[in-house]
Amino acid sequence: MPFCSKNYCQIHLFNSITPIKDSIAYIFMQKESFVHENMRPYYNDLNEHLCQITDSLKAYKEMNNSLHEMHMSNVSNDMNKIMMTLTIFSAIFIPLSFLAGVFGMNFSYIPGLDIKSAFYVFITVCATTAGGMLLFFKLKKWY
């Protein structure tokens, strides 16, 4: 096996060890055993080791699954923070884009276009809108 993921290796090991453990337990429990009495402690020890290995593999599998779930939760939280930031930027710039679109129309009948300070009033209104929205988001602790 040139490459295997941890989960695949654990499953492969578990599936390889379980039949051996069952076979040793079956041989050990037989009344007419092929095993001599002086070899029974060794088979018993082998059976205990196989049980410990399967228990360890189960524990490692659970630990691996928990780590994977924790990693996915962290990735999801990071993505949620990024989406929140992008949403806040959108919420700020959509009204500003609307104001710029209305102010930038090529009509001569829009009120306020003939006033010399209209540009500065427009910049002030846009800055106040953006600042007010940022302050609102800060007070709500959304950002």
Protein backbone atom coordinates (compact mmCIF):
# COMPACT_ATOMS: atom_id res chain seq x y z
CA MET A 1 0.00 0.00 0.00
CA PRO A 2 1.96 3.08 -1.17
CA PHE A 3 -0.39 5.67 0.30
CA CYS A 4 -3.32 5.46 2.64
CA SER A 5 -5.22 7.89 4.76
CA LYS A 6 -5.31 7.39 8.51
CA ASN A 7 -8.94 6.35 8.49
CA TYR A 8 -8.35 3.79 5.75
CA CYS A 9 -5.35 2.34 7.57
CA GLN A 10 -7.29 2.08 10.82
CA ILE A 11 -10.18 0.33 9.09
CA HIS A 12 -7.78 -1.99 7.27
CA LEU A 13 -5.96 -2.87 10.51
CA PHE A 14 -9.21 -3.39 12.38
CA ASN A 15 -10.57 -5.65 9.64
CA SER A 16 -7.30 -7.58 9.60
CA ILE A 17 -7.04 -8.08 13.35
CA THR A 18 -10.67 -8.98 14.11
CA PRO A 19 -10.65 -12.37 12.28
CA ILE A 20 -7.33 -13.28 13.93
CA LYS A 21 -8.73 -12.42 17.34
CA ASP A 22 -11.85 -14.47 16.68
CA SER A 23 -9.82 -17.44 15.48
CA ILE A 24 -7.52 -17.36 18.51
CA ALA A 25 -10.52 -17.07 20.84
CA TYR A 26 -12.20 -20.00 19.10
CA ILE A 27 -9.08 -22.16 19.34
CA PHE A 28 -8.57 -21.16 22.97
CA MET A 29 -12.17 -22.03 23.96
CA GLN A 30 -12.20 -25.50 22.36
CA LYS A 31 -12.32 -28.40 24.81
CA GLU A 32 -10.40 -30.63 22.44
CA SER A 33 -7.80 -28.08 21.66
CA PHE A 34 -4.86 -28.31 19.33
CA VAL A 35 -2.98 -26.25 21.88
CA HIS A 36 -0.90 -27.95 24.55
CA GLU A 37 -1.54 -26.92 28.13
CA ASN A 38 1.89 -25.33 28.49
CA MET A 39 1.08 -23.07 25.46
CA ARG A 40 -2.26 -21.80 26.84
CA PRO A 41 -0.75 -18.82 28.71
CA TYR A 42 0.86 -17.64 25.47
CA TYR A 43 -2.40 -17.91 23.52
CA ASN A 44 -4.21 -16.16 26.35
CA ASP A 45 -1.61 -13.40 26.27
CA LEU A 46 -1.95 -13.16 22.47
CA ASN A 47 -5.72 -12.89 22.78
CA GLU A 48 -5.40 -10.11 25.37
CA HIS A 49 -2.98 -8.20 23.16
CA LEU A 50 -5.33 -8.49 20.20
CA CYS A 51 -8.18 -7.18 22.35
CA GLN A 52 -6.02 -4.24 23.44
CA ILE A 53 -5.11 -3.50 19.83
CA THR A 54 -8.73 -3.49 18.70
CA ASP A 55 -9.69 -1.26 21.62
CA SER A 56 -6.84 1.10 20.77
CA LEU A 57 -7.89 1.18 17.13
CA LYS A 58 -11.46 2.02 18.12
CA ALA A 59 -10.20 4.81 20.38
CA TYR A 60 -7.92 6.18 17.64
CA LYS A 61 -10.80 6.09 15.17
CA GLU A 62 -13.00 8.09 17.55
CA MET A 63 -10.15 10.53 18.21
CA ASN A 64 -9.54 10.93 14.49
CA ASN A 65 -13.24 11.59 13.87
CA SER A 66 -13.33 14.14 16.69
CA LEU A 67 -10.28 15.95 15.33
CA HIS A 68 -11.81 16.00 11.86
CA GLU A 69 -15.07 17.44 13.19
CA MET A 70 -13.15 20.07 15.18
CA HIS A 71 -11.16 21.05 12.09
CA MET A 72 -14.33 21.34 10.01
CA SER A 73 -15.92 23.46 12.74
CA ASN A 74 -12.90 25.80 12.76
CA VAL A 75 -12.99 26.09 8.95
CA SER A 76 -16.71 26.83 9.11
CA ASN A 77 -16.19 29.51 11.78
CA ASP A 78 -13.46 31.16 9.72
CA MET A 79 -15.70 31.17 6.66
CA ASN A 80 -18.54 32.66 8.71
CA LYS A 81 -16.26 35.50 9.85
CA ILE A 82 -15.22 36.20 6.26
CA MET A 83 -18.84 36.17 5.10
CA MET A 84 -19.79 38.54 7.90
CA THR A 85 -17.05 40.97 6.87
CA LEU A 86 -18.11 40.82 3.22
CA THR A 87 -21.74 41.36 4.18
CA ILE A 88 -20.86 44.41 6.24
CA PHE A 89 -18.87 45.89 3.35
CA SER A 90 -21.81 45.22 1.03
CA ALA A 91 -24.25 46.81 3.48
CA ILE A 92 -22.09 49.92 3.59
CA PHE A 93 -21.36 50.29 -0.12
CA ILE A 94 -24.80 49.48 -1.57
CA PRO A 95 -26.40 52.72 -0.26
CA LEU A 96 -23.31 54.67 -1.31
CA SER A 97 -23.54 53.20 -4.80
CA PHE A 98 -27.20 54.17 -4.95
CA LEU A 99 -26.40 57.76 -3.93
CA ALA A 100 -23.57 57.96 -6.46
CA GLY A 101 -25.86 56.59 -9.18
CA VAL A 102 -28.56 59.15 -8.47
CA PHE A 103 -26.11 62.03 -8.14
CA GLY A 104 -24.22 61.01 -11.29
CA MET A 105 -27.23 61.01 -13.64
CA ASN A 106 -27.00 63.30 -16.65
CA PHE A 107 -30.14 65.28 -15.96
CA SER A 108 -30.18 69.02 -15.70
CA TYR A 109 -33.38 69.03 -13.62
CA ILE A 110 -32.04 67.29 -10.50
CA PRO A 111 -32.35 69.74 -7.58
CA GLY A 112 -29.04 70.85 -6.13
CA LEU A 113 -26.87 70.36 -9.21
CA ASP A 114 -26.58 74.08 -9.80
CA ILE A 115 -25.29 74.74 -6.26
CA LYS A 116 -21.49 75.09 -6.08
CA SER A 117 -21.15 73.20 -2.80
CA ALA A 118 -23.35 70.24 -3.91
CA PHE A 119 -20.33 67.99 -4.42
CA TYR A 120 -19.07 68.62 -0.90
CA VAL A 121 -22.55 68.08 0.54
CA PHE A 122 -22.75 64.78 -1.38
CA ILE A 123 -19.33 63.64 -0.04
CA THR A 124 -20.41 64.62 3.48
CA VAL A 125 -23.69 62.70 3.18
CA CYS A 126 -21.84 59.59 1.88
CA ALA A 127 -19.22 59.77 4.63
CA THR A 128 -21.91 60.28 7.28
CA THR A 129 -23.91 57.33 5.92
CA ALA A 130 -20.86 55.03 5.91
CA GLY A 131 -19.73 56.22 9.36
CA GLY A 132 -23.24 55.85 10.79
CA MET A 133 -23.51 52.31 9.48
CA LEU A 134 -20.08 51.38 10.87
CA LEU A 135 -21.04 52.86 14.25
CA PHE A 136 -24.34 50.96 14.18
CA PHE A 137 -22.51 47.69 13.42
CA LYS A 138 -20.00 48.36 16.21
CA LEU A 139 -22.77 49.11 18.74
CA LYS A 140 -24.59 45.91 17.77
CA LYS A 141 -21.22 44.05 18.02
CA TRP A 142 -21.65 42.64 14.55
CA TYR A 143 -18.12 43.66 13.62
